[in-house]
C-alpha cells in the first residue's frame, strides 16, 4: 500500500499539485497529451487552486491537457454543488486550457441514464476508441473518499458497484445530497495509469484505517474496489486523516 502523509491539508494540496505537474510533463512527453479525471467534493479544491497558482501553472502545457470528471451531481453547471463549477473556479478559469479539452458530465440532463451514456460516448470520442472495447486509460485519476468509504459516486450497497461493462452510470444516493449523480464505474477507474486518492481531516481517520488496514469489505467501503489493473495508486493524506492508522504504516509513510 502506497501512502504519503503530509503535515496538513495545505501541504497535501501542494504535494498533489506537484505530482499533477510531474505526471503531466511525463505524459505529454510520452503520448503527446495528458488525460485527467478530476475528483469532486471539497478536498481537491485546494490542490486545484495551488495548481493554478503562479508557482505551478506555467509548468503544465495546458493546451495538451484533457479534463474529465470521476463523477458529477445532477445539478446545473452553475449550481454551488456542481463539481465542474468547483473545478472551474479553482482551476479551469485560471489556466489556458482549450474549452474543447474540457469534457464535463452533463448531469443536469433530465434523462440521467442518457447523460451517463452520453458521457461514455464523449470519453470514447476523446480517446478515439470504440465503446464496445476496453475502457481507455486516464493518465491520472483523482479521487476522494467520504467518511462512509464511498469514492466518486460509488456508494455502499449500490448496483453501480457491480457494473462490469458500462463506463458511466446514473446513481441515486439518498445518503449524500444532492442524491442524483452520474459516476464513472470500477472498470474504467481501474484502467487508470496513475491514481491518487486525496483524504484530509480527522473525521476520515477511522474510515481510512478501516479501508487500508481493516477487512476487505468493498460492498460497505466501495473505495476498496479501486485497484489499478496495471497502474500505480497512492493515497495522499494529511496527518489528521492518518491519525488512526497503526503506527507501522504511519512511520513507513512518514519516512
Ligand atoms: C462528490 C465526490 C465524492 C467526494 C467524497 C469526499 O461528488 O461528492 O466526487 O466522491 O470525493 O465525497 O468529499 P469531500 O472531499 O467533500 O470530503
PDB file of C-alpha atoms and ligand atoms in Angstrom:
ATOM      1  CA  UNK A   1       0.000   0.000   0.000  1.00  0.00           C
ATOM      2  CA  UNK A   2       1.370   3.289  -1.150  1.00  0.00           C
ATOM      3  CA  UNK A   3       0.618   6.171   1.190  1.00  0.00           C
ATOM      4  CA  UNK A   4       2.118   9.633   1.551  1.00  0.00           C
ATOM      5  CA  UNK A   5       1.332  11.603   4.712  1.00  0.00           C
ATOM      6  CA  UNK A   6       1.571  15.393   4.674  1.00  0.00           C
ATOM      7  CA  UNK A   7       1.576  17.517   7.858  1.00  0.00           C
ATOM      8  CA  UNK A   8      -1.660  19.332   6.953  1.00  0.00           C
ATOM      9  CA  UNK A   9      -4.234  19.977   4.199  1.00  0.00           C
ATOM     10  CA  UNK A  10      -2.165  22.791   2.701  1.00  0.00           C
ATOM     11  CA  UNK A  11       0.920  20.623   2.373  1.00  0.00           C
ATOM     12  CA  UNK A  12      -1.233  17.808   0.987  1.00  0.00           C
ATOM     13  CA  UNK A  13      -2.572  20.149  -1.708  1.00  0.00           C
ATOM     14  CA  UNK A  14       0.980  21.102  -2.627  1.00  0.00           C
ATOM     15  CA  UNK A  15       2.170  17.503  -2.865  1.00  0.00           C
ATOM     16  CA  UNK A  16      -0.826  16.575  -5.029  1.00  0.00           C
ATOM     17  CA  UNK A  17      -0.396  19.594  -7.308  1.00  0.00           C
ATOM     18  CA  UNK A  18       3.298  18.875  -7.804  1.00  0.00           C
ATOM     19  CA  UNK A  19       2.539  15.257  -8.680  1.00  0.00           C
ATOM     20  CA  UNK A  20      -0.019  16.517 -11.227  1.00  0.00           C
ATOM     21  CA  UNK A  21       2.700  18.673 -12.823  1.00  0.00           C
ATOM     22  CA  UNK A  22       5.248  15.837 -12.946  1.00  0.00           C
ATOM     23  CA  UNK A  23       2.735  13.391 -14.400  1.00  0.00           C
ATOM     24  CA  UNK A  24       1.543  15.990 -16.926  1.00  0.00           C
ATOM     25  CA  UNK A  25       5.079  16.582 -18.191  1.00  0.00           C
ATOM     26  CA  UNK A  26       5.774  12.841 -18.411  1.00  0.00           C
ATOM     27  CA  UNK A  27       2.508  12.067 -20.241  1.00  0.00           C
ATOM     28  CA  UNK A  28       2.936  14.869 -22.778  1.00  0.00           C
ATOM     29  CA  UNK A  29       6.468  13.663 -23.451  1.00  0.00           C
ATOM     30  CA  UNK A  30       5.350  10.034 -23.797  1.00  0.00           C
ATOM     31  CA  UNK A  31       1.966  10.385 -25.511  1.00  0.00           C
ATOM     32  CA  UNK A  32       1.592  13.989 -26.615  1.00  0.00           C
ATOM     33  CA  UNK A  33      -1.173  14.775 -24.131  1.00  0.00           C
ATOM     34  CA  UNK A  34      -2.279  14.362 -20.503  1.00  0.00           C
ATOM     35  CA  UNK A  35      -5.717  12.932 -19.726  1.00  0.00           C
ATOM     36  CA  UNK A  36      -7.043  13.526 -16.211  1.00  0.00           C
ATOM     37  CA  UNK A  37     -10.254  12.609 -14.393  1.00  0.00           C
ATOM     38  CA  UNK A  38     -10.854  15.182 -11.658  1.00  0.00           C
ATOM     39  CA  UNK A  39     -12.317  14.484  -8.218  1.00  0.00           C
ATOM     40  CA  UNK A  40     -15.233  16.420  -6.821  1.00  0.00           C
ATOM     41  CA  UNK A  41     -16.273  17.252  -3.282  1.00  0.00           C
ATOM     42  CA  UNK A  42     -14.302  19.769  -1.160  1.00  0.00           C
ATOM     43  CA  UNK A  43     -10.878  18.191  -0.549  1.00  0.00           C
ATOM     44  CA  UNK A  44      -9.349  18.693  -4.053  1.00  0.00           C
ATOM     45  CA  UNK A  45     -10.279  22.396  -4.285  1.00  0.00           C
ATOM     46  CA  UNK A  46      -7.062  23.486  -2.548  1.00  0.00           C
ATOM     47  CA  UNK A  47      -4.980  21.278  -4.833  1.00  0.00           C
ATOM     48  CA  UNK A  48      -6.628  22.854  -7.885  1.00  0.00           C
ATOM     49  CA  UNK A  49      -6.041  26.352  -6.510  1.00  0.00           C
ATOM     50  CA  UNK A  50      -2.388  25.519  -5.817  1.00  0.00           C
ATOM     51  CA  UNK A  51      -2.010  24.136  -9.334  1.00  0.00           C
ATOM     52  CA  UNK A  52      -3.486  27.345 -10.795  1.00  0.00           C
ATOM     53  CA  UNK A  53      -1.124  29.444  -8.681  1.00  0.00           C
ATOM     54  CA  UNK A  54       1.880  31.334 -10.128  1.00  0.00           C
ATOM     55  CA  UNK A  55       4.299  28.737  -8.763  1.00  0.00           C
ATOM     56  CA  UNK A  56       2.983  25.803 -10.770  1.00  0.00           C
ATOM     57  CA  UNK A  57       0.598  26.692 -13.591  1.00  0.00           C
ATOM     58  CA  UNK A  58       3.344  27.629 -16.062  1.00  0.00           C
ATOM     59  CA  UNK A  59       4.916  24.168 -15.641  1.00  0.00           C
ATOM     60  CA  UNK A  60       1.962  22.468 -17.380  1.00  0.00           C
ATOM     61  CA  UNK A  61       1.280  22.676 -21.129  1.00  0.00           C
ATOM     62  CA  UNK A  62      -2.468  23.203 -20.702  1.00  0.00           C
ATOM     63  CA  UNK A  63      -3.003  23.104 -24.475  1.00  0.00           C
ATOM     64  CA  UNK A  64      -2.358  19.335 -24.234  1.00  0.00           C
ATOM     65  CA  UNK A  65      -4.477  18.545 -21.153  1.00  0.00           C
ATOM     66  CA  UNK A  66      -7.841  16.775 -21.482  1.00  0.00           C
ATOM     67  CA  UNK A  67     -10.005  17.019 -18.370  1.00  0.00           C
ATOM     68  CA  UNK A  68     -12.782  14.650 -17.359  1.00  0.00           C
ATOM     69  CA  UNK A  69     -14.627  14.025 -14.074  1.00  0.00           C
ATOM     70  CA  UNK A  70     -14.971  10.922 -11.923  1.00  0.00           C
ATOM     71  CA  UNK A  71     -18.500  11.942 -11.044  1.00  0.00           C
ATOM     72  CA  UNK A  72     -20.953  14.802 -11.082  1.00  0.00           C
ATOM     73  CA  UNK A  73     -24.042  15.801  -9.175  1.00  0.00           C
ATOM     74  CA  UNK A  74     -27.291  16.175 -11.149  1.00  0.00           C
ATOM     75  CA  UNK A  75     -27.326  19.949 -10.898  1.00  0.00           C
ATOM     76  CA  UNK A  76     -26.764  22.725 -13.460  1.00  0.00           C
ATOM     77  CA  UNK A  77     -23.123  23.667 -14.115  1.00  0.00           C
ATOM     78  CA  UNK A  78     -23.604  26.984 -12.280  1.00  0.00           C
ATOM     79  CA  UNK A  79     -25.050  25.332  -9.171  1.00  0.00           C
ATOM     80  CA  UNK A  80     -22.889  25.555  -5.982  1.00  0.00           C
ATOM     81  CA  UNK A  81     -22.970  21.730  -5.723  1.00  0.00           C
ATOM     82  CA  UNK A  82     -21.546  21.246  -9.224  1.00  0.00           C
ATOM     83  CA  UNK A  83     -18.144  19.530  -9.269  1.00  0.00           C
ATOM     84  CA  UNK A  84     -17.492  21.183 -12.614  1.00  0.00           C
ATOM     85  CA  UNK A  85     -18.188  24.614 -11.133  1.00  0.00           C
ATOM     86  CA  UNK A  86     -15.837  23.971  -8.241  1.00  0.00           C
ATOM     87  CA  UNK A  87     -13.040  22.945 -10.614  1.00  0.00           C
ATOM     88  CA  UNK A  88     -13.728  25.903 -12.889  1.00  0.00           C
ATOM     89  CA  UNK A  89     -13.500  28.431 -10.053  1.00  0.00           C
ATOM     90  CA  UNK A  90     -10.388  26.815  -8.544  1.00  0.00           C
ATOM     91  CA  UNK A  91      -8.539  25.913 -11.747  1.00  0.00           C
ATOM     92  CA  UNK A  92     -10.108  25.897 -15.212  1.00  0.00           C
ATOM     93  CA  UNK A  93     -10.920  29.611 -15.330  1.00  0.00           C
ATOM     94  CA  UNK A  94      -7.358  30.413 -14.245  1.00  0.00           C
ATOM     95  CA  UNK A  95      -5.309  28.369 -16.746  1.00  0.00           C
ATOM     96  CA  UNK A  96      -5.179  28.457 -20.570  1.00  0.00           C
ATOM     97  CA  UNK A  97      -6.930  25.152 -21.210  1.00  0.00           C
ATOM     98  CA  UNK A  98      -8.790  24.983 -24.553  1.00  0.00           C
ATOM     99  CA  UNK A  99     -12.574  24.697 -23.967  1.00  0.00           C
ATOM    100  CA  UNK A 100     -12.820  21.696 -26.292  1.00  0.00           C
ATOM    101  CA  UNK A 101     -10.491  19.794 -23.928  1.00  0.00           C
ATOM    102  CA  UNK A 102     -12.896  20.126 -21.002  1.00  0.00           C
ATOM    103  CA  UNK A 103     -15.145  17.062 -21.077  1.00  0.00           C
ATOM    104  CA  UNK A 104     -17.729  17.712 -18.389  1.00  0.00           C
ATOM    105  CA  UNK A 105     -20.562  15.367 -17.377  1.00  0.00           C
ATOM    106  CA  UNK A 106     -23.891  16.878 -18.413  1.00  0.00           C
ATOM    107  CA  UNK A 107     -25.508  15.530 -15.278  1.00  0.00           C
ATOM    108  CA  UNK A 108     -28.188  18.227 -15.341  1.00  0.00           C
ATOM    109  CA  UNK A 109     -29.900  16.396 -18.199  1.00  0.00           C
ATOM    110  CA  UNK A 110     -33.422  15.240 -17.187  1.00  0.00           C
ATOM    111  CA  UNK A 111     -32.755  11.759 -18.618  1.00  0.00           C
ATOM    112  CA  UNK A 112     -29.813  10.746 -16.442  1.00  0.00           C
ATOM    113  CA  UNK A 113     -29.229   7.269 -17.897  1.00  0.00           C
ATOM    114  CA  UNK A 114     -28.926   9.073 -21.238  1.00  0.00           C
ATOM    115  CA  UNK A 115     -26.480  11.552 -19.671  1.00  0.00           C
ATOM    116  CA  UNK A 116     -24.359   8.610 -18.498  1.00  0.00           C
ATOM    117  CA  UNK A 117     -24.406   7.031 -21.981  1.00  0.00           C
ATOM    118  CA  UNK A 118     -23.629  10.435 -23.426  1.00  0.00           C
ATOM    119  CA  UNK A 119     -20.571  10.673 -21.196  1.00  0.00           C
ATOM    120  CA  UNK A 120     -19.316   7.250 -22.216  1.00  0.00           C
ATOM    121  CA  UNK A 121     -19.647   8.327 -25.857  1.00  0.00           C
ATOM    122  CA  UNK A 122     -17.756  11.550 -25.122  1.00  0.00           C
ATOM    123  CA  UNK A 123     -14.918   9.615 -23.453  1.00  0.00           C
ATOM    124  CA  UNK A 124     -14.722   7.172 -26.383  1.00  0.00           C
ATOM    125  CA  UNK A 125     -14.666  10.096 -28.830  1.00  0.00           C
ATOM    126  CA  UNK A 126     -11.934  11.945 -26.924  1.00  0.00           C
ATOM    127  CA  UNK A 127      -9.781   8.797 -26.689  1.00  0.00           C
ATOM    128  CA  UNK A 128     -10.681   7.676 -30.218  1.00  0.00           C
ATOM    129  CA  UNK A 129     -11.662   4.215 -29.014  1.00  0.00           C
ATOM    130  CA  UNK A 130     -14.720   2.018 -29.519  1.00  0.00           C
ATOM    131  CA  UNK A 131     -17.330   1.896 -26.749  1.00  0.00           C
ATOM    132  CA  UNK A 132     -17.632  -1.848 -27.243  1.00  0.00           C
ATOM    133  CA  UNK A 133     -13.961  -2.278 -26.425  1.00  0.00           C
ATOM    134  CA  UNK A 134     -11.970  -1.930 -23.230  1.00  0.00           C
ATOM    135  CA  UNK A 135     -12.289   1.381 -21.406  1.00  0.00           C
ATOM    136  CA  UNK A 136      -9.400   3.770 -22.107  1.00  0.00           C
ATOM    137  CA  UNK A 137      -6.748   4.666 -19.503  1.00  0.00           C
ATOM    138  CA  UNK A 138      -6.669   8.069 -17.880  1.00  0.00           C
ATOM    139  CA  UNK A 139      -3.101   9.193 -17.283  1.00  0.00           C
ATOM    140  CA  UNK A 140      -4.242  10.433 -13.874  1.00  0.00           C
ATOM    141  CA  UNK A 141      -7.374   9.672 -11.897  1.00  0.00           C
ATOM    142  CA  UNK A 142      -8.039  11.857  -8.844  1.00  0.00           C
ATOM    143  CA  UNK A 143     -10.423  10.528  -6.225  1.00  0.00           C
ATOM    144  CA  UNK A 144     -11.640  11.470  -2.795  1.00  0.00           C
ATOM    145  CA  UNK A 145     -13.146   9.341  -0.037  1.00  0.00           C
ATOM    146  CA  UNK A 146     -16.235  10.019   2.053  1.00  0.00           C
ATOM    147  CA  UNK A 147     -16.430   9.293   5.775  1.00  0.00           C
ATOM    148  CA  UNK A 148     -18.641   6.339   4.737  1.00  0.00           C
ATOM    149  CA  UNK A 149     -15.945   4.882   2.481  1.00  0.00           C
ATOM    150  CA  UNK A 150     -17.512   5.880  -0.830  1.00  0.00           C
ATOM    151  CA  UNK A 151     -15.479   7.262  -3.728  1.00  0.00           C
ATOM    152  CA  UNK A 152     -16.581   9.098  -6.873  1.00  0.00           C
ATOM    153  CA  UNK A 153     -20.317   8.436  -6.577  1.00  0.00           C
ATOM    154  CA  UNK A 154     -19.921   4.758  -5.809  1.00  0.00           C
ATOM    155  CA  UNK A 155     -21.853   4.245  -2.580  1.00  0.00           C
ATOM    156  CA  UNK A 156     -22.271   1.244  -0.287  1.00  0.00           C
ATOM    157  CA  UNK A 157     -24.932  -1.166  -1.454  1.00  0.00           C
ATOM    158  CA  UNK A 158     -25.352   0.484  -4.860  1.00  0.00           C
ATOM    159  CA  UNK A 159     -25.909  -1.566  -8.020  1.00  0.00           C
ATOM    160  CA  UNK A 160     -23.246   0.613  -9.624  1.00  0.00           C
ATOM    161  CA  UNK A 161     -20.634  -1.306  -7.614  1.00  0.00           C
ATOM    162  CA  UNK A 162     -21.338  -4.415  -9.661  1.00  0.00           C
ATOM    163  CA  UNK A 163     -21.301  -2.676 -13.043  1.00  0.00           C
ATOM    164  CA  UNK A 164     -18.870  -4.581 -15.253  1.00  0.00           C
ATOM    165  CA  UNK A 165     -19.485  -3.175 -18.738  1.00  0.00           C
ATOM    166  CA  UNK A 166     -20.597   0.474 -18.815  1.00  0.00           C
ATOM    167  CA  UNK A 167     -18.047   3.218 -18.099  1.00  0.00           C
ATOM    168  CA  UNK A 168     -20.546   5.632 -16.566  1.00  0.00           C
ATOM    169  CA  UNK A 169     -23.907   5.141 -14.825  1.00  0.00           C
ATOM    170  CA  UNK A 170     -26.504   7.263 -13.066  1.00  0.00           C
ATOM    171  CA  UNK A 171     -26.953   6.643  -9.348  1.00  0.00           C
ATOM    172  CA  UNK A 172     -29.283   7.709  -6.575  1.00  0.00           C
ATOM    173  CA  UNK A 173     -27.528   8.291  -3.244  1.00  0.00           C
ATOM    174  CA  UNK A 174     -30.085   9.486  -0.712  1.00  0.00           C
ATOM    175  CA  UNK A 175     -27.412   9.312   1.987  1.00  0.00           C
ATOM    176  CA  UNK A 176     -25.298  12.010   0.280  1.00  0.00           C
ATOM    177  CA  UNK A 177     -27.135  15.116  -1.004  1.00  0.00           C
ATOM    178  CA  UNK A 178     -27.562  16.006  -3.760  1.00  0.00           C
ATOM    179  CA  UNK A 179     -28.742  12.392  -4.253  1.00  0.00           C
ATOM    180  CA  UNK A 180     -28.845  12.121  -8.051  1.00  0.00           C
ATOM    181  CA  UNK A 181     -25.457  11.717  -9.700  1.00  0.00           C
ATOM    182  CA  UNK A 182     -23.504  10.330 -12.624  1.00  0.00           C
ATOM    183  CA  UNK A 183     -20.400   8.335 -11.800  1.00  0.00           C
ATOM    184  CA  UNK A 184     -17.613   6.542 -13.598  1.00  0.00           C
ATOM    185  CA  UNK A 185     -17.598   2.846 -12.818  1.00  0.00           C
ATOM    186  CA  UNK A 186     -14.959   0.465 -11.463  1.00  0.00           C
ATOM    187  CA  UNK A 187     -13.958  -0.964 -14.895  1.00  0.00           C
ATOM    188  CA  UNK A 188     -12.775   2.432 -16.176  1.00  0.00           C
ATOM    189  CA  UNK A 189     -11.419   3.682 -12.830  1.00  0.00           C
ATOM    190  CA  UNK A 190      -9.104   0.680 -12.563  1.00  0.00           C
ATOM    191  CA  UNK A 191      -7.735   1.224 -16.061  1.00  0.00           C
ATOM    192  CA  UNK A 192      -6.022   4.453 -14.966  1.00  0.00           C
ATOM    193  CA  UNK A 193      -2.220   4.655 -15.165  1.00  0.00           C
ATOM    194  CA  UNK A 194      -1.914   6.745 -12.011  1.00  0.00           C
ATOM    195  CA  UNK A 195      -4.479   7.052  -9.224  1.00  0.00           C
ATOM    196  CA  UNK A 196      -4.268   9.498  -6.338  1.00  0.00           C
ATOM    197  CA  UNK A 197      -6.805   9.342  -3.516  1.00  0.00           C
ATOM    198  CA  UNK A 198      -6.840  12.595  -1.552  1.00  0.00           C
ATOM    199  CA  UNK A 199      -8.011  12.292   2.053  1.00  0.00           C
ATOM    200  CA  UNK A 200      -7.822  15.066   4.636  1.00  0.00           C
ATOM    201  CA  UNK A 201      -9.237  15.625   8.109  1.00  0.00           C
ATOM    202  CA  UNK A 202      -9.638  13.746  11.385  1.00  0.00           C
ATOM    203  CA  UNK A 203     -13.277  12.949  10.553  1.00  0.00           C
ATOM    204  CA  UNK A 204     -11.998  10.429   7.988  1.00  0.00           C
ATOM    205  CA  UNK A 205      -9.334   8.788  10.180  1.00  0.00           C
ATOM    206  CA  UNK A 206     -11.404   5.821  11.393  1.00  0.00           C
ATOM    207  CA  UNK A 207     -12.672   5.104   7.890  1.00  0.00           C
ATOM    208  CA  UNK A 208      -9.189   5.385   6.415  1.00  0.00           C
ATOM    209  CA  UNK A 209      -7.880   2.823   8.910  1.00  0.00           C
ATOM    210  CA  UNK A 210     -10.808   0.502   8.138  1.00  0.00           C
ATOM    211  CA  UNK A 211     -10.235   0.867   4.390  1.00  0.00           C
ATOM    212  CA  UNK A 212      -6.452   0.420   4.494  1.00  0.00           C
ATOM    213  CA  UNK A 213      -5.953  -1.878   7.458  1.00  0.00           C
ATOM    214  CA  UNK A 214      -9.354  -3.481   8.057  1.00  0.00           C
ATOM    215  CA  UNK A 215     -11.050  -6.425   6.351  1.00  0.00           C
ATOM    216  CA  UNK A 216     -11.783  -6.238   2.620  1.00  0.00           C
ATOM    217  CA  UNK A 217     -15.448  -5.218   2.527  1.00  0.00           C
ATOM    218  CA  UNK A 218     -15.939  -3.252  -0.698  1.00  0.00           C
ATOM    219  CA  UNK A 219     -19.738  -3.541  -0.561  1.00  0.00           C
ATOM    220  CA  UNK A 220     -19.549  -1.462   2.627  1.00  0.00           C
ATOM    221  CA  UNK A 221     -16.489   0.651   1.662  1.00  0.00           C
ATOM    222  CA  UNK A 222     -16.515   0.964  -2.149  1.00  0.00           C
ATOM    223  CA  UNK A 223     -13.199   2.805  -2.292  1.00  0.00           C
ATOM    224  CA  UNK A 224     -11.661  -0.643  -1.684  1.00  0.00           C
ATOM    225  CA  UNK A 225     -12.792  -1.559  -5.234  1.00  0.00           C
ATOM    226  CA  UNK A 226     -10.207   0.850  -6.646  1.00  0.00           C
ATOM    227  CA  UNK A 227      -7.219  -1.278  -7.607  1.00  0.00           C
ATOM    228  CA  UNK A 228      -5.422  -0.269 -10.783  1.00  0.00           C
ATOM    229  CA  UNK A 229      -5.018  -3.167 -13.249  1.00  0.00           C
ATOM    230  CA  UNK A 230      -1.529  -2.056 -14.328  1.00  0.00           C
ATOM    231  CA  UNK A 231      -1.236   1.381 -12.815  1.00  0.00           C
ATOM    232  CA  UNK A 232       0.038   2.901  -9.598  1.00  0.00           C
ATOM    233  CA  UNK A 233      -2.161   4.077  -6.738  1.00  0.00           C
ATOM    234  CA  UNK A 234      -1.005   6.413  -3.976  1.00  0.00           C
ATOM    235  CA  UNK A 235      -3.027   7.614  -1.029  1.00  0.00           C
ATOM    236  CA  UNK A 236      -2.228  11.279  -0.425  1.00  0.00           C
ATOM    237  CA  UNK A 237      -3.416  12.033   3.102  1.00  0.00           C
ATOM    238  CA  UNK A 238      -2.789  14.524   5.858  1.00  0.00           C
ATOM    239  CA  UNK A 239      -1.690  13.689   9.389  1.00  0.00           C
ATOM    240  CA  UNK A 240      -5.195  14.223  10.788  1.00  0.00           C
ATOM    241  CA  UNK A 241      -6.677  11.647   8.399  1.00  0.00           C
ATOM    242  CA  UNK A 242      -3.786   9.264   9.122  1.00  0.00           C
ATOM    243  CA  UNK A 243      -4.078   9.685  12.885  1.00  0.00           C
ATOM    244  CA  UNK A 244      -5.829   6.334  13.444  1.00  0.00           C
ATOM    245  CA  UNK A 245      -3.506   4.283  11.269  1.00  0.00           C
ATOM    246  CA  UNK A 246      -1.395   1.679  13.001  1.00  0.00           C
ATOM    247  CA  UNK A 247       1.987   3.191  13.661  1.00  0.00           C
ATOM    248  CA  UNK A 248       3.919   0.854  11.387  1.00  0.00           C
ATOM    249  CA  UNK A 249       2.140   2.220   8.320  1.00  0.00           C
ATOM    250  CA  UNK A 250       2.282   5.806   9.575  1.00  0.00           C
ATOM    251  CA  UNK A 251       6.018   5.531  10.354  1.00  0.00           C
ATOM    252  CA  UNK A 252       6.680   3.962   6.936  1.00  0.00           C
ATOM    253  CA  UNK A 253       4.745   6.687   5.106  1.00  0.00           C
ATOM    254  CA  UNK A 254       6.340   9.495   7.102  1.00  0.00           C
ATOM    255  CA  UNK A 255       9.831   8.238   6.256  1.00  0.00           C
TER     256      UNK A 255
HETATM  257  C1  LIG B   1     -18.578  14.006  -4.850  1.00  0.00           C
HETATM  258  C2  LIG B   1     -17.241  13.367  -4.858  1.00  0.00           C
HETATM  259  C3  LIG B   1     -17.066  12.399  -3.713  1.00  0.00           C
HETATM  260  C4  LIG B   1     -16.021  13.031  -2.814  1.00  0.00           C
HETATM  261  C5  LIG B   1     -16.101  12.465  -1.421  1.00  0.00           C
HETATM  262  C6  LIG B   1     -15.242  13.252  -0.464  1.00  0.00           C
HETATM  263  O1  LIG B   1     -19.016  14.432  -5.889  1.00  0.00           O
HETATM  264  O2  LIG B   1     -19.148  14.138  -3.766  1.00  0.00           O
HETATM  265  O3  LIG B   1     -16.728  13.010  -6.003  1.00  0.00           O
HETATM  266  O4  LIG B   1     -16.683  11.134  -4.025  1.00  0.00           O
HETATM  267  O5  LIG B   1     -14.739  12.838  -3.332  1.00  0.00           O
HETATM  268  O6  LIG B   1     -17.425  12.543  -1.036  1.00  0.00           O
HETATM  269  O7  LIG B   1     -15.771  14.525  -0.397  1.00  0.00           O
HETATM  270  P1  LIG B   1     -15.082  15.703   0.441  1.00  0.00           P
HETATM  271  O8  LIG B   1     -13.765  15.955  -0.187  1.00  0.00           O
HETATM  272  O9  LIG B   1     -16.007  16.840   0.285  1.00  0.00           O
HETATM  273  O10 LIG B   1     -14.944  15.213   1.855  1.00  0.00           O
END
